[in-house]
PDB file of C-alpha atoms in Angstrom:
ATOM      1  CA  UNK A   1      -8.587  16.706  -9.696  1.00 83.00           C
ATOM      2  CA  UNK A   2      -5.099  15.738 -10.053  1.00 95.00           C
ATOM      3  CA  UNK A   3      -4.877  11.816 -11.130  1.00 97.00           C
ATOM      4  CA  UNK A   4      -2.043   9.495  -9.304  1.00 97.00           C
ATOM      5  CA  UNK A   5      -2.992   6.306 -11.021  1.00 98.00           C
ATOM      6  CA  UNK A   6      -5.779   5.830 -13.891  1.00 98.00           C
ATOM      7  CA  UNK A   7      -6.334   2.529 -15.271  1.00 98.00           C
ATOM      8  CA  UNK A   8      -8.323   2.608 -18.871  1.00 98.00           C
ATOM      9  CA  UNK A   9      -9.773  -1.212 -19.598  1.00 97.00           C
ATOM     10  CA  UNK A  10      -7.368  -2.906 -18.378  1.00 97.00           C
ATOM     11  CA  UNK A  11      -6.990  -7.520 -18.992  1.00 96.00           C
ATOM     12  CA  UNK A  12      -4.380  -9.233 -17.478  1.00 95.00           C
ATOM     13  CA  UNK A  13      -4.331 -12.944 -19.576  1.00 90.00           C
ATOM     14  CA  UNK A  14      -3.058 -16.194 -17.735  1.00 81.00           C
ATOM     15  CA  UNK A  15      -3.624 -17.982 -20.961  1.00 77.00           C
ATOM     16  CA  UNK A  16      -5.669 -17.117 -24.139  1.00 68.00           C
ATOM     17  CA  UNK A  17      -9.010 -17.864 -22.701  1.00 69.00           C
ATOM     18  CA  UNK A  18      -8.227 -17.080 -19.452  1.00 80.00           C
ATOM     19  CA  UNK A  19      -8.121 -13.699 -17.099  1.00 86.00           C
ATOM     20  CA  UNK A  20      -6.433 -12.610 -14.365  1.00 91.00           C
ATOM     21  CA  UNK A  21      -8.256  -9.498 -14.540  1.00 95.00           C
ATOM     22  CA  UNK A  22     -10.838  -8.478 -16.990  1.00 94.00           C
ATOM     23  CA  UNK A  23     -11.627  -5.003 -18.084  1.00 96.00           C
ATOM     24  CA  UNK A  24     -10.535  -3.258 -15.018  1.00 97.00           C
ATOM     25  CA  UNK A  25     -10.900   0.944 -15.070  1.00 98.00           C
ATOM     26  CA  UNK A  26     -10.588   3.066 -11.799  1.00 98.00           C
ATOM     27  CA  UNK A  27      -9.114   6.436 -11.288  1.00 98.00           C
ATOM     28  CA  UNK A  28      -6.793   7.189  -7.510  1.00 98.00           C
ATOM     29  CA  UNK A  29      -6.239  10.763  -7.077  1.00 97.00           C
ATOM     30  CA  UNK A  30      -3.226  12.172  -5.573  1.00 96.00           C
ATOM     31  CA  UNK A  31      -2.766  12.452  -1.833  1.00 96.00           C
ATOM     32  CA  UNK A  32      -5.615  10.308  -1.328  1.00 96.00           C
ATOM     33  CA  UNK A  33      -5.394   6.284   0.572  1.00 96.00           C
ATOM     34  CA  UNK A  34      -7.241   3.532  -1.647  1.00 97.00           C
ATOM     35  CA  UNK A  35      -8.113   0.690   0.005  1.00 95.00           C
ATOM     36  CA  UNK A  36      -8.105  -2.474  -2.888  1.00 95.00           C
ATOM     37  CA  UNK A  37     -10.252  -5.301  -0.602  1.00 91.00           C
ATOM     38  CA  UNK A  38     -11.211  -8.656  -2.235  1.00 88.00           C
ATOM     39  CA  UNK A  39     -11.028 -12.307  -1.169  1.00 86.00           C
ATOM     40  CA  UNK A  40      -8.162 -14.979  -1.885  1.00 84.00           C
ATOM     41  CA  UNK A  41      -8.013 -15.366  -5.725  1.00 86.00           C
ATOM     42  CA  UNK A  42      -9.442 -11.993  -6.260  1.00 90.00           C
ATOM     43  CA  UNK A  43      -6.968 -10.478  -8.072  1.00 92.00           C
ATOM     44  CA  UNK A  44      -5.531  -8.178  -5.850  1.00 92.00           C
ATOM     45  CA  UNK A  45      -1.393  -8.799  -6.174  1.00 90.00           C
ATOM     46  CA  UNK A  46      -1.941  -9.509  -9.615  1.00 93.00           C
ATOM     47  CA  UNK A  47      -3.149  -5.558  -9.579  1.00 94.00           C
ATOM     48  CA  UNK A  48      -0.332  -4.630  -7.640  1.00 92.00           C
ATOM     49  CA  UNK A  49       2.059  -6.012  -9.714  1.00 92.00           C
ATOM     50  CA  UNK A  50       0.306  -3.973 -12.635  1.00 96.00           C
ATOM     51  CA  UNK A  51       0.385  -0.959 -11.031  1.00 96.00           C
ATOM     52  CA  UNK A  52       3.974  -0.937  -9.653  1.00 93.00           C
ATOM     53  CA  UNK A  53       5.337  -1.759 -12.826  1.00 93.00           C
ATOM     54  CA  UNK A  54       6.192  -5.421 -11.976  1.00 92.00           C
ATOM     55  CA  UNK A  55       3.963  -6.894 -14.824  1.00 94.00           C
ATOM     56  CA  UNK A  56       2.643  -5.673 -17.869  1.00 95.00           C
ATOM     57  CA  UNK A  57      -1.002  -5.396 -18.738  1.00 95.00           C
ATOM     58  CA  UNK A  58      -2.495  -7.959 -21.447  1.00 95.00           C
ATOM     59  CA  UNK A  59      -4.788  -4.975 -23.065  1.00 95.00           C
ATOM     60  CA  UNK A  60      -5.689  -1.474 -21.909  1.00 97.00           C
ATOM     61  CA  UNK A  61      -3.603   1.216 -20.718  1.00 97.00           C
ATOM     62  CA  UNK A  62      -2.079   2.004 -17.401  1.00 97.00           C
ATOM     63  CA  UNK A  63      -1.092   5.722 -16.224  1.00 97.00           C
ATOM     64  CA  UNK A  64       0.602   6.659 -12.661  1.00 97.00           C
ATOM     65  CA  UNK A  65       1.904  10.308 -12.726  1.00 95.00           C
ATOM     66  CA  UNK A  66       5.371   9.019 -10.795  1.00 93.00           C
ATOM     67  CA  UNK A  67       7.012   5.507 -10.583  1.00 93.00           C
ATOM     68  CA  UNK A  68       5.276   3.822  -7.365  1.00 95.00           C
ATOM     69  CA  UNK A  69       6.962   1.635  -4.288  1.00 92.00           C
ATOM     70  CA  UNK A  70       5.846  -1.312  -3.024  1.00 91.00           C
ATOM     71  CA  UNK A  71       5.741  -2.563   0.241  1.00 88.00           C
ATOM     72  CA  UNK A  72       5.821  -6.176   0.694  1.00 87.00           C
ATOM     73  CA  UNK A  73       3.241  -8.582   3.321  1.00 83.00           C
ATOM     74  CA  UNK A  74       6.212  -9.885   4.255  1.00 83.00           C
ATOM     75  CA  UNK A  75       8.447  -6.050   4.827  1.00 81.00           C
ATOM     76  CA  UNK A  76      11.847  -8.516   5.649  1.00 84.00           C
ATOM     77  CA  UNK A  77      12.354  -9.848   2.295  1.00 86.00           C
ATOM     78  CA  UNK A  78      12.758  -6.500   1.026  1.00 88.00           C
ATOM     79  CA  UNK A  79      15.827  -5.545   3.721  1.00 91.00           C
ATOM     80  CA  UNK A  80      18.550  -5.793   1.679  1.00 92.00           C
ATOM     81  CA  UNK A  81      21.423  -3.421   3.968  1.00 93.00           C
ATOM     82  CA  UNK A  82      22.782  -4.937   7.329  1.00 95.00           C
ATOM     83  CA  UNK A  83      21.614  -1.927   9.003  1.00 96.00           C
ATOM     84  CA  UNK A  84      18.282   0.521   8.060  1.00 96.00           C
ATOM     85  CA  UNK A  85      20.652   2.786   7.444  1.00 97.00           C
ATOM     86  CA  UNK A  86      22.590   0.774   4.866  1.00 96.00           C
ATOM     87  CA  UNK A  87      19.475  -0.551   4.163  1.00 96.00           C
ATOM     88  CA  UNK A  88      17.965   3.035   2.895  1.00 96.00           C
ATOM     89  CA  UNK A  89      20.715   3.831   1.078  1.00 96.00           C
ATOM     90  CA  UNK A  90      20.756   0.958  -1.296  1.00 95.00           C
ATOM     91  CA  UNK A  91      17.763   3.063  -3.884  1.00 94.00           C
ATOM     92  CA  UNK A  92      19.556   5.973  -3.912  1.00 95.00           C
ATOM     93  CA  UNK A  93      22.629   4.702  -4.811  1.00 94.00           C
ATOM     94  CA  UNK A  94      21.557   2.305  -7.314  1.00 93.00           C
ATOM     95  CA  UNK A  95      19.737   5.154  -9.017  1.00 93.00           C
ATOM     96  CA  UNK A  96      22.614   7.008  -9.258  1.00 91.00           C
ATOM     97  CA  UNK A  97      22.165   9.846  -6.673  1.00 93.00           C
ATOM     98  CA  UNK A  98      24.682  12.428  -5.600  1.00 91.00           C
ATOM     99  CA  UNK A  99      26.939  10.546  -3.413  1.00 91.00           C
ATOM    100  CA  UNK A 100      27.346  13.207  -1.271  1.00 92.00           C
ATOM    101  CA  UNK A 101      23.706  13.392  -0.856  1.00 94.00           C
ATOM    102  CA  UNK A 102      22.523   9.920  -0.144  1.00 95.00           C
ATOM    103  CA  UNK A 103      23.678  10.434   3.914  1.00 95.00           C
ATOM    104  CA  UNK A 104      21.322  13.299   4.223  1.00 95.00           C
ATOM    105  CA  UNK A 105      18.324  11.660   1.931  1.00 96.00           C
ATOM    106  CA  UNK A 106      18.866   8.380   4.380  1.00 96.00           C
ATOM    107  CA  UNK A 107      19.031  10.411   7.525  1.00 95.00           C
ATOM    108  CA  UNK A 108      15.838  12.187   6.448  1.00 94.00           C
ATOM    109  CA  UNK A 109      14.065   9.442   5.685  1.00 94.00           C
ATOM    110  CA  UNK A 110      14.686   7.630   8.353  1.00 95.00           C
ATOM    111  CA  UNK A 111      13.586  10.537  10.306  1.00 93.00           C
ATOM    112  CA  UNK A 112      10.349  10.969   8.510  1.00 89.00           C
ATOM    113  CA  UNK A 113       8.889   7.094   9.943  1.00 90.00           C
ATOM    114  CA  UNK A 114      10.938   7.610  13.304  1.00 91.00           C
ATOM    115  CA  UNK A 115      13.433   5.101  13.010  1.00 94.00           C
ATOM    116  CA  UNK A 116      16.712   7.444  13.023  1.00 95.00           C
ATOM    117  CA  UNK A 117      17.256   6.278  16.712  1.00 95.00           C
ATOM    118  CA  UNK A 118      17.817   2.636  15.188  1.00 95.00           C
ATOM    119  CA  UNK A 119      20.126   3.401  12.090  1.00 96.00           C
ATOM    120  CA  UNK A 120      22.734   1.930  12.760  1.00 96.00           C
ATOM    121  CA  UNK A 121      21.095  -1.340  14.883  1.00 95.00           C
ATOM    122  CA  UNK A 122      20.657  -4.713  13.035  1.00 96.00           C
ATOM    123  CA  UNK A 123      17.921  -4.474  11.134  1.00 94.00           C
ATOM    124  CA  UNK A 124      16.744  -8.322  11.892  1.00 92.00           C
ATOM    125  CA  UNK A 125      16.543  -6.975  15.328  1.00 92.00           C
ATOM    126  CA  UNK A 126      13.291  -4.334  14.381  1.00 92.00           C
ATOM    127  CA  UNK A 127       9.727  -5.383  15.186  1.00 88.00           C
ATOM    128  CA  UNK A 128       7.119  -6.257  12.203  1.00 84.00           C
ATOM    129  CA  UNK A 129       5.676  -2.604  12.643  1.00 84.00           C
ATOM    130  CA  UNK A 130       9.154  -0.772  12.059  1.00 90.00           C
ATOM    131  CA  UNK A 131      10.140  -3.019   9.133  1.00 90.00           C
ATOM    132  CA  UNK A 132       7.121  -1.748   7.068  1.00 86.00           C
ATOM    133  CA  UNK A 133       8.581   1.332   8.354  1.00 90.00           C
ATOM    134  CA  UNK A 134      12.055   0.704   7.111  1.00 93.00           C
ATOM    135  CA  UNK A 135      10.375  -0.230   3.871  1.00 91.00           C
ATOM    136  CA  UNK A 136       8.532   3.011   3.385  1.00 91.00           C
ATOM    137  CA  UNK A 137      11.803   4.741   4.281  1.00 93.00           C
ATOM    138  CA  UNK A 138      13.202   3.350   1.727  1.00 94.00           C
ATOM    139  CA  UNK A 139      10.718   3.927  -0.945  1.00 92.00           C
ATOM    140  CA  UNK A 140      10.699   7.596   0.092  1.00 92.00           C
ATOM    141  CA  UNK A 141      14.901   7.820  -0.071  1.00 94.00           C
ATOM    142  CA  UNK A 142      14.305   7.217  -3.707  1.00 94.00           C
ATOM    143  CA  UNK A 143      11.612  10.067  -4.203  1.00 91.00           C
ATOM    144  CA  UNK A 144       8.387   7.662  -4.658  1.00 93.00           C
ATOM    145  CA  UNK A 145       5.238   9.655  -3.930  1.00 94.00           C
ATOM    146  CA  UNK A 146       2.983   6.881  -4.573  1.00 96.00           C
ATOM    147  CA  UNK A 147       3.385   3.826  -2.095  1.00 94.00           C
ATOM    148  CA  UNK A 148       1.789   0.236  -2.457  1.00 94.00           C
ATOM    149  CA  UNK A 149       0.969  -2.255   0.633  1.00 91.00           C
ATOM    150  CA  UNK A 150       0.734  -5.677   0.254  1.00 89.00           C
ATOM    151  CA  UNK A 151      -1.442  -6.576   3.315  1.00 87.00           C
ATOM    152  CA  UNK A 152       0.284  -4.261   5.957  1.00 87.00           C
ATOM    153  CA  UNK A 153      -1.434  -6.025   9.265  1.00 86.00           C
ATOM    154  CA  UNK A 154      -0.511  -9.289   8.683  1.00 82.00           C
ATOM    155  CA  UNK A 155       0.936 -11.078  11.828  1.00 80.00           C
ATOM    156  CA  UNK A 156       0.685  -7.381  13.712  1.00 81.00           C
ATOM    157  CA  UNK A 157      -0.451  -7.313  17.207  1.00 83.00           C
ATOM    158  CA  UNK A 158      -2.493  -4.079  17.975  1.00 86.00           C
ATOM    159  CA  UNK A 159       0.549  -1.882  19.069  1.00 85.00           C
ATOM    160  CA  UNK A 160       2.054  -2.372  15.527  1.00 82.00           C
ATOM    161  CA  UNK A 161      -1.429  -1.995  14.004  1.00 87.00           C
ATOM    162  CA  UNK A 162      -1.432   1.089  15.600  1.00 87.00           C
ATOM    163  CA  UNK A 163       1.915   1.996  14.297  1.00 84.00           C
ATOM    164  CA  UNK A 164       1.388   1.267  10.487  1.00 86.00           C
ATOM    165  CA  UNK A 165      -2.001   3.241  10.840  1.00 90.00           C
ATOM    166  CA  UNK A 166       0.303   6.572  12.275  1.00 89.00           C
ATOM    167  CA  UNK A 167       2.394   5.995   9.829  1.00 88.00           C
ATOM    168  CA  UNK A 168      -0.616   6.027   7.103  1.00 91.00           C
ATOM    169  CA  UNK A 169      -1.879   9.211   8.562  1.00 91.00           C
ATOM    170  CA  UNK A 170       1.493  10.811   8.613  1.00 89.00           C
ATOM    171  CA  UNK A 171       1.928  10.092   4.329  1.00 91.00           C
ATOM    172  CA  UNK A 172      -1.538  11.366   3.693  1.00 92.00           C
ATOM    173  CA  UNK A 173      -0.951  14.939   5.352  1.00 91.00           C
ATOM    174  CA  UNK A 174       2.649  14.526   3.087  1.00 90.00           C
ATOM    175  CA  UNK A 175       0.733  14.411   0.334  1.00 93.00           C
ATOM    176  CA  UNK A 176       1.696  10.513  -0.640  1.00 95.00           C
ATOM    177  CA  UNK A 177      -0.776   8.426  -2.424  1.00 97.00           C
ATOM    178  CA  UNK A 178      -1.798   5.445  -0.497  1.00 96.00           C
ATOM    179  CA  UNK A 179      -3.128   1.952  -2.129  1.00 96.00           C
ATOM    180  CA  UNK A 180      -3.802  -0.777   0.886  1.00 94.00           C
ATOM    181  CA  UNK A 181      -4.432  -4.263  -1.001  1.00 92.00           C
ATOM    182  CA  UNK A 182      -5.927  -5.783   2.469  1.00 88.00           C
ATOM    183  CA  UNK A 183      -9.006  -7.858   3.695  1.00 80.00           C
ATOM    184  CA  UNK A 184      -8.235  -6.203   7.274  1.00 83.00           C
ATOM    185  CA  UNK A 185     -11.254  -3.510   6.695  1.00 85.00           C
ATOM    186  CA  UNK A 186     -12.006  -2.924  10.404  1.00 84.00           C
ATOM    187  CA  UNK A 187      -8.323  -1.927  10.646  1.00 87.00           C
ATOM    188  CA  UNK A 188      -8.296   0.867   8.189  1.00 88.00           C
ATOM    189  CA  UNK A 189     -12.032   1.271   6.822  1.00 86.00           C
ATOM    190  CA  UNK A 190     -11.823   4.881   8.552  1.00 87.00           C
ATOM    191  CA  UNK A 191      -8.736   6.197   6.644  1.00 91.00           C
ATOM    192  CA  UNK A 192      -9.614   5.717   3.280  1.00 92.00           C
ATOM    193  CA  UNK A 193     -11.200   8.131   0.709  1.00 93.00           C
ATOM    194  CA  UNK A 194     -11.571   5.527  -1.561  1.00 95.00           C
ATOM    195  CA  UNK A 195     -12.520   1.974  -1.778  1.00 95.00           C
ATOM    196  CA  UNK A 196     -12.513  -0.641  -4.347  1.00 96.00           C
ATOM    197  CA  UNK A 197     -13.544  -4.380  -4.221  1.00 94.00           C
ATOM    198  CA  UNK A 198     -12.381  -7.075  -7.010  1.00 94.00           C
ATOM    199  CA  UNK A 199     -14.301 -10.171  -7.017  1.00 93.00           C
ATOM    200  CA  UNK A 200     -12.752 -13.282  -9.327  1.00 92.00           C
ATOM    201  CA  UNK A 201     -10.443 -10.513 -11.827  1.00 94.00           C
ATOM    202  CA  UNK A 202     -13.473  -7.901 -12.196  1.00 95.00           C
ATOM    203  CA  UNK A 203     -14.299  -4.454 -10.587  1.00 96.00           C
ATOM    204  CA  UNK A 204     -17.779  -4.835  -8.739  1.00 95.00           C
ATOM    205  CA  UNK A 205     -17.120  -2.337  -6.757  1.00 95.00           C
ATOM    206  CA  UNK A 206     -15.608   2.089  -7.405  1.00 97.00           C
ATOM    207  CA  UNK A 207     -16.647   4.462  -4.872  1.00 95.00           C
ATOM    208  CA  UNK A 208     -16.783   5.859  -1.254  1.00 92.00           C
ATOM    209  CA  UNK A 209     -16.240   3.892   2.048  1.00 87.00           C
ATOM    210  CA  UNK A 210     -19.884   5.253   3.109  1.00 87.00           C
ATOM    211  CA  UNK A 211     -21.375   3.813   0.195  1.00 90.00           C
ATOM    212  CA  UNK A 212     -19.518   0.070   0.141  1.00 87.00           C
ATOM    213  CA  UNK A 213     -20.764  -0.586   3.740  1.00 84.00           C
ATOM    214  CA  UNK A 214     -24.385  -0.552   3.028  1.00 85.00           C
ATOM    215  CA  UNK A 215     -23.859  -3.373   0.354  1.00 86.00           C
ATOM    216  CA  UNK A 216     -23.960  -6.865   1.023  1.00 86.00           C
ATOM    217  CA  UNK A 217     -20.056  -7.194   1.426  1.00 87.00           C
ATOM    218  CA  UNK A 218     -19.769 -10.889   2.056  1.00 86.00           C
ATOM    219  CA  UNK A 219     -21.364 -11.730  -1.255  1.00 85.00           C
ATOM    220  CA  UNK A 220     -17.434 -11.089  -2.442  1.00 85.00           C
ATOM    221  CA  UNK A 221     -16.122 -13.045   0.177  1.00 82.00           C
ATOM    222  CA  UNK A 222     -14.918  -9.750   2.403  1.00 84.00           C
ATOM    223  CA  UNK A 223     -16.525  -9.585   6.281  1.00 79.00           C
ATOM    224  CA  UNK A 224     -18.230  -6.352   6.904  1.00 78.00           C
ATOM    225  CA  UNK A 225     -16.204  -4.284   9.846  1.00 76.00           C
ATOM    226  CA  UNK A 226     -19.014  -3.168  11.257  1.00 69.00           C
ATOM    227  CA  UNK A 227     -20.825  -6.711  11.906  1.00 64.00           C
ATOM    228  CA  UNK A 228     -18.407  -5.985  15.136  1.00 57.00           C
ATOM    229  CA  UNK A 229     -18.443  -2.065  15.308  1.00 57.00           C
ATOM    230  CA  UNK A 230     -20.693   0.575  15.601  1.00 56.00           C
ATOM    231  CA  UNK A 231     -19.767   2.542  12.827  1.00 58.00           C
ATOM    232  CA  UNK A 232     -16.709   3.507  10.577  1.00 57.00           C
ATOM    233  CA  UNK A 233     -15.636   5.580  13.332  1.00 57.00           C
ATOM    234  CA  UNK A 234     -15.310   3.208  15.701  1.00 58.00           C
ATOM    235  CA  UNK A 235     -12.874   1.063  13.787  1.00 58.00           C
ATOM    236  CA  UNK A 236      -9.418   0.407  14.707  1.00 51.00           C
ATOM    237  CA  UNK A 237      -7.102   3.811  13.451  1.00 48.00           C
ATOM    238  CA  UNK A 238      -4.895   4.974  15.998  1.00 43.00           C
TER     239      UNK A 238
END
């Protein structure tokens, strides 16, 4: 099994007696989607930040076999080119790529989530759905294979829901490695391989989707999906 992320005891300290997190260790194997659930306060972006480099761990030690990307609740605030094609080609060329190959890394990308047809459109003009999009296209223009949502439904209506779950599909059978931080669960419960629940800065919770639904889920403050559904397959995931 080939490892994306591992995290070996890792502490995240607000203040010298205090925790953000607290002995956290997990394993996320490439190619496979995540899902990081947890109420308000749970730690979750604090975790993100961890992983994606953005903060440094207190103790323990962090591994991820490439740098990951990170896309943001709010996708907009991470737009920084006029256009999604300017926008895409701000990574590359901040990292220094071949100049003369940033127009066909942007093209491609854009490509890849479907948004070449609106390249050269104002991006403030693109629906919630295709700026996570635009965000992932980005992340991909600079050669990320591991990619980070920050609660990916908020303020979606189904049609975009239905959008950022294609586009979910479509980086699993690329190979990407998928971490959803979300509370969502009835709109992605059936995509994951993998499912982890933090309760108040602690892990109380490593393992398989089928196991996690047969425990009592709302002890952690997170609603069981399938109060409302049948089963994992019926969720929401197309």
């Amino acid at each position: 099994m080939e490892l994306a992320v591992k995290l070996e005891h890792i502490s995240k300290r607000f203040s010298s007696t205090s925790f953000l997190l607290s002995d956290i260790s997990f394993e996320i194997e490439k190619g496979s989607l995540t899902i990081v659930g947890g109420a308000n306060g749970s730690g979750k972006s604090v975790l993100m930040m961890l992983i994606s480099g953005l903060m440094k761990p207190s103790e323990g030690k962090l591994t991820v076999s490439s740098k990951p990307g990170l896309v943001f609740q709010e996708a907009s605030t991470q737009i920084l080119g006029d256009t999604p094609r300017e926008d895409v080609a701000v990574g590359p060329k901040n990292l220094k790529f071949s100049k003369k190959g940033i127009p066909e890394i942007v093209e491609n990308s854009l490509k890849s989530v479907r948004l070449l047809e609106k390249a050269d459109l104002p991006a403030e003009y693109l629906s919630g759905g295709e700026k996570r999009r635009l965000a992932v296209a980005s992340i991909l223009a600079m050669k990320r294979d591991i990619i980070i949502f920050d609660e990916p439904y908020a303020n979606l209506d189904y049609p975009a829901v239905c959008d950022v779950n294609n586009l979910l599909q479509q980086l699993k059978s690329e190979g990407k490695t998928v971490i959803l931080l979300t509370h969502e669960l009835e709109k992605c419960l059936a995509l994951a391989d993998h499912f982890l629940i933090l309760q108040k800065g602690k892990l109380v919770f490593d393992g398989s989707v089928e196991e996690a639904i047969k425990l009592p889920l709302e002890n952690w403050g997170i609603r069981n999906p399938l109060v409302s559904y049948g089963s994992v397959k019926d969720l929401i995931w197309r």
